[in-house]
Tab-separated table of C-alpha atoms in Angstrom:
chain	number	residue	atom	x	y	z
A	1	MET	CA	-15.274	-21.046	36.664
A	2	THR	CA	-17.632	-18.299	36.055
A	3	THR	CA	-16.752	-15.995	33.192
A	4	LYS	CA	-16.981	-12.393	33.972
A	5	LEU	CA	-18.874	-10.100	31.472
A	6	ASN	CA	-18.427	-6.311	31.383
A	7	ARG	CA	-21.428	-4.078	30.947
A	8	ARG	CA	-21.135	-3.747	27.169
A	9	ASP	CA	-20.702	-7.568	26.640
A	10	ALA	CA	-23.726	-8.316	28.886
A	11	LEU	CA	-26.072	-5.853	27.179
A	12	PHE	CA	-24.911	-6.911	23.723
A	13	GLY	CA	-25.460	-10.574	24.839
A	14	LEU	CA	-28.994	-9.908	25.506
A	15	GLY	CA	-29.764	-9.954	21.614
A	16	ALA	CA	-32.052	-7.136	22.138
A	17	SER	CA	-31.377	-5.413	18.772
A	18	LEU	CA	-31.393	-6.408	15.108
A	19	GLY	CA	-27.677	-5.570	15.100
A	20	SER	CA	-26.819	-8.025	17.676
A	21	VAL	CA	-28.664	-10.784	15.745
A	22	ALA	CA	-26.890	-10.005	12.550
A	23	PHE	CA	-23.456	-9.971	14.402
A	24	SER	CA	-24.186	-13.300	16.037
A	25	ALA	CA	-24.972	-14.749	12.586
A	26	MET	CA	-21.839	-13.359	11.091
A	27	LEU	CA	-19.785	-14.814	13.905
A	28	GLN	CA	-21.133	-18.217	13.408
A	29	GLY	CA	-20.570	-18.053	9.756
A	30	GLU	CA	-16.870	-16.980	10.338
A	31	ASP	CA	-16.439	-19.801	12.936
A	32	ALA	CA	-17.723	-22.357	10.518
A	33	ALA	CA	-15.415	-21.105	7.658
A	34	GLN	CA	-12.319	-21.035	9.948
A	35	ALA	CA	-13.144	-24.618	11.354
A	36	SER	CA	-13.460	-26.008	7.742
A	37	ALA	CA	-10.193	-24.262	6.735
A	38	GLY	CA	-8.101	-25.845	9.396
A	39	ASN	CA	-9.051	-23.213	11.981
A	40	SER	CA	-6.655	-20.515	10.752
A	41	PRO	CA	-8.113	-17.093	9.983
A	42	LEU	CA	-5.314	-16.718	7.262
A	43	SER	CA	-6.007	-19.956	5.360
A	44	PRO	CA	-6.767	-19.337	1.690
A	45	LYS	CA	-10.262	-18.309	0.949
A	46	THR	CA	-12.230	-18.390	-2.234
A	47	PRO	CA	-12.817	-15.124	-3.966
A	48	MET	CA	-16.379	-13.719	-3.966
A	49	MET	CA	-16.211	-13.388	-7.749
A	50	PRO	CA	-13.741	-14.373	-10.472
A	51	ALA	CA	-10.602	-12.576	-9.838
A	52	LYS	CA	-8.081	-10.950	-12.164
A	53	ALA	CA	-5.371	-10.579	-9.487
A	54	LYS	CA	-4.174	-12.710	-6.726
A	55	ASN	CA	-1.501	-10.542	-5.200
A	56	VAL	CA	-0.780	-6.819	-4.878
A	57	ILE	CA	2.466	-4.968	-4.783
A	58	MET	CA	2.052	-1.363	-3.793
A	59	LEU	CA	4.823	1.129	-4.163
A	60	PHE	CA	3.877	4.253	-2.150
A	61	MET	CA	5.555	7.577	-2.932
A	62	GLU	CA	5.087	9.421	0.383
A	63	GLY	CA	4.845	13.171	0.114
A	64	GLY	CA	2.881	13.409	-3.119
A	65	PRO	CA	4.604	13.261	-6.543
A	66	GLY	CA	3.877	16.154	-8.872
A	67	GLN	CA	1.598	14.652	-11.715
A	68	MET	CA	2.802	17.487	-14.204
A	69	ASP	CA	6.473	16.537	-13.296
A	70	THR	CA	6.045	12.695	-13.671
A	71	PHE	CA	3.265	11.464	-16.103
A	72	ASP	CA	0.959	14.299	-16.969
A	73	PRO	CA	2.685	17.004	-18.965
A	74	LYS	CA	1.117	20.440	-19.145
A	75	PRO	CA	2.677	22.581	-21.952
A	76	GLU	CA	0.401	25.524	-21.047
A	77	LEU	CA	2.165	25.629	-17.409
A	78	THR	CA	5.487	25.625	-18.994
A	79	ARG	CA	4.452	28.732	-21.036
A	80	LEU	CA	3.136	30.447	-17.910
A	81	HIS	CA	6.282	29.694	-15.904
A	82	LYS	CA	6.978	32.328	-13.257
A	83	THR	CA	4.103	34.377	-14.186
A	84	GLU	CA	1.489	35.578	-11.515
A	85	SER	CA	-1.126	32.867	-10.445
A	86	LYS	CA	-4.785	33.886	-9.348
A	87	LEU	CA	-6.304	30.345	-9.379
A	88	LYS	CA	-8.384	31.227	-6.264
A	89	ALA	CA	-10.789	34.051	-5.904
A	90	GLY	CA	-9.719	36.815	-3.584
A	91	GLN	CA	-6.004	35.722	-3.670
A	92	GLU	CA	-3.528	38.411	-2.731
A	93	GLN	CA	-1.981	39.870	-5.869
A	94	GLY	CA	1.698	38.651	-6.502
A	95	PHE	CA	1.507	36.095	-3.665
A	96	LYS	CA	1.606	33.095	-6.000
A	97	PHE	CA	3.213	32.183	-9.310
A	98	PHE	CA	3.045	29.349	-11.808
A	99	VAL	CA	5.776	26.812	-11.957
A	100	GLY	CA	6.533	24.971	-15.126
A	101	SER	CA	7.907	21.578	-14.954
A	102	PRO	CA	11.736	21.475	-15.233
A	103	PHE	CA	11.638	18.310	-17.197
A	104	GLY	CA	10.832	17.465	-20.848
A	105	PHE	CA	8.332	14.612	-21.753
A	106	ASN	CA	8.298	11.773	-24.150
A	107	LYS	CA	5.494	9.436	-25.337
A	108	VAL	CA	6.600	5.708	-24.929
A	109	GLY	CA	5.439	2.285	-25.786
A	110	ASP	CA	2.642	1.156	-27.999
A	111	THR	CA	0.015	3.199	-26.106
A	112	GLY	CA	1.936	6.377	-26.254
A	113	ILE	CA	1.917	6.825	-22.489
A	114	GLU	CA	3.751	10.077	-21.450
A	115	MET	CA	6.474	10.340	-18.906
A	116	CYS	CA	9.115	12.976	-17.955
A	117	ASP	CA	12.687	12.478	-19.324
A	118	GLN	CA	14.004	11.405	-15.989
A	119	TRP	CA	12.393	7.886	-16.299
A	120	LYS	CA	15.208	6.055	-18.060
A	121	TYR	CA	14.147	2.535	-17.339
A	122	LEU	CA	10.454	2.648	-17.027
A	123	SER	CA	10.238	4.141	-20.422
A	124	ASP	CA	11.400	0.923	-22.087
A	125	PRO	CA	8.522	-0.272	-24.262
A	126	TYR	CA	8.862	-3.773	-22.825
A	127	VAL	CA	7.790	-2.260	-19.410
A	128	ALA	CA	5.805	0.831	-20.649
A	129	ASN	CA	3.433	-1.305	-22.684
A	130	GLU	CA	2.119	-2.752	-19.333
A	131	LEU	CA	1.386	0.559	-17.824
A	132	CYS	CA	-1.907	2.185	-16.952
A	133	ASN	CA	-1.688	5.819	-16.114
A	134	TYR	CA	-4.700	6.982	-14.147
A	135	ARG	CA	-5.113	10.749	-14.010
A	136	GLY	CA	-8.686	11.069	-12.597
A	137	CYS	CA	-8.350	10.342	-8.944
A	138	GLN	CA	-9.084	12.880	-6.235
A	139	ALA	CA	-8.218	12.867	-2.641
A	140	GLU	CA	-9.814	14.755	0.281
A	141	SER	CA	-7.194	15.977	2.652
A	142	LEU	CA	-4.369	18.381	1.950
A	143	ASN	CA	-2.654	17.191	5.184
A	144	HIS	CA	0.049	14.418	4.852
A	145	PRO	CA	-1.014	12.239	7.691
A	146	GLU	CA	-4.780	12.374	7.000
A	147	ALA	CA	-4.115	11.766	3.224
A	148	LEU	CA	-1.871	8.872	4.012
A	149	PHE	CA	-4.445	7.259	6.287
A	150	HIS	CA	-7.044	7.848	3.650
A	151	MET	CA	-5.183	6.300	0.776
A	152	ASN	CA	-3.930	3.357	2.961
A	153	THR	CA	-7.022	2.794	5.054
A	154	GLY	CA	-9.978	4.326	3.354
A	155	SER	CA	-10.452	6.722	6.386
A	156	ARG	CA	-8.623	10.186	7.114
A	157	LEU	CA	-8.861	9.608	10.871
A	158	GLY	CA	-6.522	6.631	11.096
A	159	GLY	CA	-7.338	3.678	13.053
A	160	ASP	CA	-9.245	1.665	10.419
A	161	PRO	CA	-7.803	-1.360	8.868
A	162	ALA	CA	-5.272	-0.820	6.001
A	163	VAL	CA	-6.186	-2.011	2.456
A	164	GLY	CA	-3.690	-4.849	2.735
A	165	ALA	CA	-5.475	-6.065	6.051
A	166	TRP	CA	-8.705	-5.981	4.186
A	167	ALA	CA	-7.254	-8.075	1.365
A	168	THR	CA	-5.897	-10.771	3.793
A	169	TYR	CA	-9.215	-10.660	5.710
A	170	GLY	CA	-11.093	-11.407	2.559
A	171	LEU	CA	-8.681	-13.864	0.760
A	172	GLY	CA	-6.308	-15.215	3.402
A	173	THR	CA	-2.830	-15.956	2.291
A	174	GLU	CA	-1.312	-18.892	0.284
A	175	ASN	CA	1.701	-19.517	2.592
A	176	GLN	CA	0.899	-20.217	6.270
A	177	ASN	CA	4.503	-19.875	7.079
A	178	LEU	CA	4.885	-16.301	6.143
A	179	PRO	CA	2.754	-13.183	7.054
A	180	GLY	CA	0.021	-12.339	4.499
A	181	TYR	CA	0.803	-8.698	4.568
A	182	VAL	CA	4.299	-7.378	4.475
A	183	VAL	CA	5.500	-3.703	4.620
A	184	MET	CA	8.751	-2.246	3.805
A	185	THR	CA	10.166	1.335	4.097
A	186	GLU	CA	12.962	2.654	1.951
A	187	LEU	CA	13.877	5.717	4.157
A	188	ALA	CA	12.138	6.724	7.352
A	189	LEU	CA	8.689	5.668	8.426
A	190	PRO	CA	5.834	7.346	6.733
A	191	GLN	CA	3.885	10.041	8.474
A	192	GLY	CA	1.472	8.249	10.871
A	193	GLY	CA	3.838	5.335	11.191
A	194	PRO	CA	2.311	1.780	11.609
A	195	THR	CA	-1.154	3.226	11.535
A	196	ASN	CA	-0.849	2.982	7.864
A	197	TRP	CA	-0.582	-0.761	7.907
A	198	SER	CA	-2.692	-1.469	10.892
A	199	ASN	CA	-5.385	-4.105	11.227
A	200	GLY	CA	-7.588	-1.391	12.890
A	201	PHE	CA	-10.816	-3.098	14.211
A	202	LEU	CA	-10.138	-6.325	12.349
A	203	PRO	CA	-8.671	-9.166	14.388
A	204	PRO	CA	-4.878	-8.837	14.931
A	205	TYR	CA	-4.076	-11.577	12.507
A	206	TYR	CA	-4.351	-9.120	9.557
A	207	GLN	CA	-2.026	-6.497	10.774
A	208	GLY	CA	0.934	-5.860	8.295
A	209	THR	CA	4.518	-7.168	9.167
A	210	ARG	CA	7.236	-4.589	8.667
A	211	LEU	CA	10.620	-5.706	7.488
A	212	ARG	CA	13.494	-3.564	8.583
A	213	PRO	CA	15.406	-1.770	5.846
A	214	GLU	CA	18.803	-2.500	7.406
A	215	GLY	CA	20.271	-5.479	9.123
A	216	SER	CA	18.165	-8.457	9.792
A	217	PRO	CA	14.664	-7.840	8.276
A	218	ILE	CA	12.981	-9.334	11.212
A	219	LEU	CA	14.566	-9.267	14.784
A	220	ASP	CA	15.243	-12.518	16.445
A	221	LEU	CA	14.802	-14.394	13.178
A	222	ALA	CA	17.503	-16.818	14.153
A	223	PRO	CA	17.171	-18.664	17.561
A	224	GLN	CA	19.824	-18.294	20.222
A	225	ASP	CA	22.697	-20.495	20.117
A	226	PHE	CA	21.756	-22.424	23.267
A	227	LYS	CA	18.246	-23.078	22.014
A	228	SER	CA	17.650	-26.029	19.591
A	229	ARG	CA	14.641	-26.264	17.288
A	230	ASP	CA	13.254	-29.031	19.487
A	231	HIS	CA	13.821	-26.903	22.546
A	232	GLN	CA	11.749	-24.073	21.077
A	233	ARG	CA	9.015	-26.460	19.953
A	234	ARG	CA	8.637	-27.915	23.403
A	235	ALA	CA	8.602	-24.416	25.073
A	236	LEU	CA	5.887	-23.212	22.522
A	237	ASP	CA	3.785	-26.407	23.243
A	238	GLU	CA	3.868	-25.593	27.024
A	239	LEU	CA	3.008	-21.891	26.489
A	240	ALA	CA	0.167	-22.891	24.256
A	241	ARG	CA	-1.175	-25.188	26.946
A	242	LEU	CA	-1.090	-22.363	29.590
A	243	ASN	CA	-2.580	-19.821	27.072
A	244	LYS	CA	-5.258	-22.383	26.042
A	245	ALA	CA	-6.372	-22.698	29.650
A	246	HIS	CA	-6.379	-19.017	30.034
A	247	LEU	CA	-8.421	-18.578	26.921
A	248	ASP	CA	-10.914	-21.066	28.042
A	249	SER	CA	-11.606	-18.974	31.133
A	250	LEU	CA	-11.931	-15.753	29.100
A	251	GLY	CA	-14.173	-17.392	26.263
A	252	ALA	CA	-13.124	-18.230	22.876
A	253	ALA	CA	-14.048	-14.860	21.428
A	254	ASP	CA	-10.963	-13.289	22.998
A	255	GLN	CA	-9.286	-12.391	19.722
A	256	LYS	CA	-6.180	-10.580	21.229
A	257	LEU	CA	-4.969	-13.729	22.999
A	258	SER	CA	-6.007	-16.020	20.198
A	259	ALA	CA	-3.908	-13.845	17.690
A	260	ARG	CA	-1.037	-13.733	20.141
A	261	MET	CA	-1.075	-17.607	20.336
A	262	GLN	CA	-1.317	-17.736	16.454
A	263	SER	CA	1.640	-15.195	16.096
A	264	TYR	CA	3.928	-17.414	18.303
A	265	GLU	CA	3.247	-20.329	16.079
A	266	LEU	CA	3.758	-18.188	12.872
A	267	ALA	CA	7.029	-16.815	14.201
A	268	PHE	CA	8.155	-20.392	14.777
A	269	ARG	CA	7.376	-21.443	11.195
A	270	MET	CA	8.953	-18.076	9.990
A	271	GLN	CA	12.378	-19.034	11.434
A	272	THR	CA	12.406	-21.877	8.818
A	273	GLU	CA	10.641	-20.241	5.797
A	274	VAL	CA	11.674	-16.642	6.070
A	275	PRO	CA	15.646	-17.022	5.680
A	276	GLY	CA	15.210	-18.592	2.266
A	277	VAL	CA	12.785	-15.919	0.995
A	278	ILE	CA	14.912	-13.046	2.016
A	279	ASP	CA	18.201	-14.562	0.983
A	280	LEU	CA	18.935	-12.512	-2.070
A	281	SER	CA	22.310	-14.408	-2.785
A	282	LYS	CA	20.472	-16.969	-4.585
A	283	GLU	CA	19.627	-14.509	-7.282
A	284	SER	CA	21.897	-14.189	-10.342
A	285	GLN	CA	24.110	-11.254	-10.747
A	286	ASP	CA	22.135	-10.149	-13.838
A	287	THR	CA	19.045	-9.989	-11.603
A	288	VAL	CA	20.767	-8.052	-8.917
A	289	SER	CA	22.105	-5.556	-11.470
A	290	MET	CA	18.667	-5.298	-13.096
A	291	TYR	CA	17.190	-4.090	-9.824
A	292	GLY	CA	20.038	-1.718	-9.342
A	293	MET	CA	21.306	-3.326	-6.267
A	294	ASP	CA	24.914	-2.605	-7.270
A	295	ASP	CA	24.427	1.251	-7.228
A	296	PRO	CA	24.143	3.008	-3.843
A	297	GLU	CA	21.219	5.319	-5.107
A	298	THR	CA	18.953	2.387	-6.009
A	299	GLU	CA	20.355	-0.308	-3.635
A	300	THR	CA	17.743	0.079	-1.056
A	301	PHE	CA	14.625	0.371	-3.038
A	302	GLY	CA	16.047	-2.257	-5.530
A	303	ARG	CA	16.491	-4.850	-2.740
A	304	GLN	CA	12.987	-4.169	-1.349
A	305	CYS	CA	11.396	-4.510	-4.918
A	306	LEU	CA	13.291	-7.792	-5.356
A	307	MET	CA	12.184	-8.976	-1.949
A	308	ALA	CA	8.679	-7.999	-2.969
A	309	ARG	CA	8.789	-10.263	-6.009
A	310	ARG	CA	10.172	-13.186	-3.896
A	311	LEU	CA	7.425	-12.681	-1.155
A	312	VAL	CA	4.747	-12.786	-3.603
A	313	GLU	CA	6.282	-15.694	-5.418
A	314	SER	CA	6.214	-17.457	-2.039
A	315	GLY	CA	2.476	-16.887	-1.476
A	316	VAL	CA	2.359	-13.429	0.333
A	317	ARG	CA	-0.962	-11.775	-0.557
A	318	PHE	CA	0.046	-8.032	-0.172
A	319	VAL	CA	3.311	-6.261	-0.087
A	320	GLN	CA	3.763	-2.590	0.261
A	321	ILE	CA	6.904	-0.424	0.150
A	322	PHE	CA	7.038	3.278	1.170
A	323	SER	CA	9.530	5.579	-0.471
A	324	GLY	CA	9.576	8.965	1.070
A	325	GLY	CA	11.063	12.277	0.027
A	326	TRP	CA	8.498	13.420	-2.674
A	327	ASP	CA	7.303	16.585	-0.830
A	328	SER	CA	8.837	19.098	-3.116
A	329	HIS	CA	7.733	22.408	-1.713
A	330	ASP	CA	10.993	23.920	-3.193
A	331	TYR	CA	14.071	22.639	-5.163
A	332	LEU	CA	11.474	20.655	-7.259
A	333	GLU	CA	14.045	19.807	-9.984
A	334	ARG	CA	16.596	18.402	-7.603
A	335	GLY	CA	14.277	16.668	-5.399
A	336	HIS	CA	11.982	14.989	-8.033
A	337	SER	CA	14.934	14.012	-10.262
A	338	SER	CA	16.642	12.376	-7.225
A	339	ARG	CA	13.734	10.481	-6.032
A	340	ILE	CA	12.818	9.394	-9.630
A	341	LYS	CA	16.395	8.018	-10.083
A	342	SER	CA	16.110	5.873	-6.804
A	343	VAL	CA	12.874	4.180	-7.880
A	344	ASP	CA	13.063	4.118	-11.773
A	345	LYS	CA	15.364	1.193	-12.218
A	346	PRO	CA	13.964	-1.050	-9.363
A	347	MET	CA	10.414	-0.423	-10.372
A	348	ALA	CA	11.091	-1.090	-14.059
A	349	ALA	CA	12.960	-4.238	-13.080
A	350	LEU	CA	10.066	-5.530	-10.750
A	351	ILE	CA	7.623	-5.244	-13.731
A	352	ARG	CA	10.027	-6.807	-16.173
A	353	ASP	CA	10.699	-9.640	-13.698
A	354	LEU	CA	7.293	-10.370	-12.997
A	355	LYS	CA	6.396	-10.289	-16.775
A	356	GLN	CA	9.179	-12.682	-17.592
A	357	ARG	CA	8.150	-15.088	-14.995
A	358	GLY	CA	4.543	-15.108	-16.064
A	359	MET	CA	3.499	-13.478	-12.693
A	360	LEU	CA	2.394	-9.996	-13.921
A	361	GLU	CA	-1.043	-11.338	-15.129
A	362	ASP	CA	-2.213	-11.944	-11.665
A	363	THR	CA	-0.106	-9.576	-9.715
A	364	LEU	CA	-1.330	-5.937	-9.578
A	365	VAL	CA	1.511	-3.490	-9.167
A	366	ILE	CA	0.530	0.016	-7.927
A	367	TRP	CA	2.644	3.251	-7.933
A	368	THR	CA	0.826	6.157	-6.163
A	369	GLY	CA	1.284	8.924	-3.372
A	370	GLU	CA	-1.352	10.451	-1.093
A	371	PHE	CA	-2.241	13.274	-3.193
A	372	GLY	CA	-1.023	15.522	-6.055
A	373	ARG	CA	0.772	18.904	-6.521
A	374	THR	CA	-0.451	22.396	-7.277
A	375	PRO	CA	0.546	24.216	-10.655
A	376	ASP	CA	1.568	27.338	-8.651
A	377	ASN	CA	3.590	27.971	-5.519
A	378	ASN	CA	4.143	30.790	-2.813
A	379	LYS	CA	6.633	33.437	-3.054
A	380	ARG	CA	8.735	33.357	-0.046
A	381	GLY	CA	9.989	36.599	1.120
A	382	GLY	CA	9.344	37.857	-2.280
A	383	VAL	CA	11.660	35.236	-3.838
A	384	TYR	CA	10.423	32.579	-6.345
A	385	SER	CA	10.405	29.152	-4.700
A	386	LEU	CA	10.424	26.563	-7.413
A	387	GLY	CA	8.271	23.972	-5.817
A	388	ARG	CA	4.557	22.947	-5.415
A	389	GLY	CA	1.975	23.086	-2.723
A	390	HIS	CA	-0.320	20.043	-1.893
A	391	ASN	CA	-3.263	19.288	-4.267
A	392	ASN	CA	-6.057	17.068	-3.412
A	393	MET	CA	-8.061	17.765	-6.720
A	394	ALA	CA	-5.617	16.030	-9.024
A	395	MET	CA	-3.030	13.334	-8.908
A	396	THR	CA	-1.389	10.624	-10.911
A	397	MET	CA	-1.218	6.867	-10.461
A	398	LEU	CA	0.386	4.061	-12.321
A	399	MET	CA	-0.831	0.446	-12.310
A	400	ALA	CA	0.505	-2.590	-14.190
A	401	GLY	CA	-0.696	-6.296	-14.433
A	402	GLY	CA	-3.406	-7.808	-12.337
A	403	GLY	CA	-6.105	-7.272	-14.954
A	404	VAL	CA	-5.661	-3.313	-15.534
A	405	LYS	CA	-5.888	-1.867	-19.088
A	406	PRO	CA	-2.659	-0.341	-20.416
A	407	GLY	CA	-2.705	3.295	-21.560
A	408	VAL	CA	-3.936	6.611	-20.126
A	409	VAL	CA	-7.334	6.801	-18.281
A	410	GLY	CA	-8.785	10.212	-17.226
A	411	GLY	CA	-7.311	13.622	-17.329
A	412	THR	CA	-6.672	16.801	-15.800
A	413	ASP	CA	-7.134	20.471	-16.835
A	414	GLU	CA	-4.570	22.295	-19.019
A	415	LEU	CA	-2.638	23.395	-15.796
A	416	GLY	CA	-2.984	20.028	-13.847
A	417	SER	CA	-4.940	21.821	-11.172
A	418	SER	CA	-7.971	19.501	-11.128
A	419	ALA	CA	-9.040	16.208	-12.629
A	420	VAL	CA	-11.793	16.614	-15.323
A	421	GLU	CA	-12.020	13.343	-17.007
A	422	CYS	CA	-13.006	10.058	-15.487
A	423	VAL	CA	-12.987	11.817	-11.999
A	424	HIS	CA	-13.312	9.411	-8.925
A	425	PRO	CA	-12.578	9.619	-5.312
A	426	ILE	CA	-10.101	7.317	-3.503
A	427	ARG	CA	-13.042	5.107	-2.178
A	428	ASP	CA	-13.718	4.211	-5.915
A	429	PHE	CA	-10.019	3.226	-6.440
A	430	HIS	CA	-10.248	1.062	-3.378
A	431	VAL	CA	-13.471	-0.550	-4.604
A	432	THR	CA	-11.786	-1.296	-8.015
A	433	LEU	CA	-8.756	-2.714	-6.255
A	434	LEU	CA	-10.815	-5.101	-4.269
A	435	HIS	CA	-12.886	-6.008	-7.423
A	436	LEU	CA	-9.773	-6.980	-9.259
A	437	LEU	CA	-8.859	-9.291	-6.395
A	438	GLY	CA	-12.321	-11.026	-6.580
A	439	LEU	CA	-13.796	-9.154	-3.601
A	440	ASP	CA	-16.958	-7.076	-3.288
A	441	ASP	CA	-16.432	-3.990	-1.085
A	442	ASN	CA	-20.177	-4.083	-0.036
A	443	LYS	CA	-19.817	-7.657	1.128
A	444	LEU	CA	-16.281	-7.578	2.635
A	445	THR	CA	-17.669	-6.153	5.886
A	446	TYR	CA	-16.764	-6.381	9.676
A	447	PHE	CA	-19.157	-5.491	12.476
A	448	HIS	CA	-17.681	-2.794	14.775
A	449	GLY	CA	-18.969	0.090	16.669
A	450	GLY	CA	-22.701	-0.831	16.061
A	451	ARG	CA	-22.405	-1.265	12.337
A	452	PHE	CA	-20.896	-3.326	9.516
A	453	LYS	CA	-17.900	-1.402	8.262
A	454	GLN	CA	-16.077	-1.685	4.951
A	455	LEU	CA	-12.819	-0.350	3.189
A	456	SER	CA	-14.776	2.369	1.198
A	457	GLN	CA	-16.633	3.398	4.409
A	458	PHE	CA	-20.044	3.824	2.977
A	459	GLY	CA	-19.732	2.095	-0.565
A	460	GLY	CA	-18.397	3.381	-3.866
A	461	GLU	CA	-18.269	2.485	-7.597
A	462	ILE	CA	-15.926	0.409	-9.689
A	463	ILE	CA	-13.797	2.293	-12.270
A	464	PRO	CA	-14.558	0.225	-15.304
A	465	GLU	CA	-12.090	2.127	-17.548
A	466	LEU	CA	-9.192	0.745	-15.608
A	467	ILE	CA	-10.026	-2.870	-16.112
A	468	ALA	CA	-8.937	-4.846	-19.195
């Protein structure tokens, strides 16, 4: 049978450019690597350099937590509370006013890391001693979807591979019966939806798999009553035979069909593996209580944090949990205190649990939003609105385990308006994350759109102050 080529494939196949030569060489290398690893794109791969972390659990606070209301206290801002703000030249008189934090702050742990008094569990020295608070990161966009895409994929435009997809592309995953990249959402989907955990231009194998927050985490996890395991196996074998014939007619490079065939097999294996991983009834009552699963305010996030630990323990490479509701343009005290309470106990339990099991050493835990908040806010109808606007010049991040150095790194100005110490863009944070996983951003590339692409877009720097 003659294989039909479209115009793009025909021209590219002529090999008339240096780019096509490099692309062909890269494909040959990938094919050889996959063949030697059992022909599975998700088979474990050797890191490019010695790695400090094997797995990542990213806790994403969608909406942008206020740095001066969580981990970066600003006494001067408190002093200026409700006074007129003129941070920007030409600003209309009386249009903005400073907003001091409604919370007090304490220094905790051996490193003296600062956190607001709403953190009741994270402030325990056993947990706080592991925390690294990075105050020097700067975003680019003030718009939620763009900023979310940027932090999650390295591009503000959306459509690029998520950081979890890059991690599994570079390292594979340790358990072939589970997805390599798993996503959970505490409340609603984040703005931009699944684009935040897309495989982008990478092959479809690396897309994040979302577990539902209610009911069965994965639909159709249990087979229908009238289908036995043997029945399913025979049906899949027949489907694979038909797809293989179709794939041969299209050419082995058809990644979408290949990925679909792989996904059928993974789904079949998941029906055996996943129920044991997500069955939290095997955990002790002490563990369930430690994660806050016996309290309605912390039950959902607590269950997901415990699930994250079990997934990483079972060999999943990258787990991401989105927690919404942090966009406090007004009612700052009520909004942030409620959100902190919902994540404090589960997050502290996750770090404690990983530490007690000896897993924190090679599991990197990250707490971040898409950007930070402003020290001032608009008056609305002449009335003080006690909240904050979006701020891409300053934000706060927490990290624990996975080779990061506990303590405070970087700093913001006296009002929390802009980062002024150890200042780095998001791309440098991404480069550092990959470095901790033993991956080189400049070498972890994929040919697409006429060039080799990478998570940082065009390269970045490692932030050495973050690394132990």
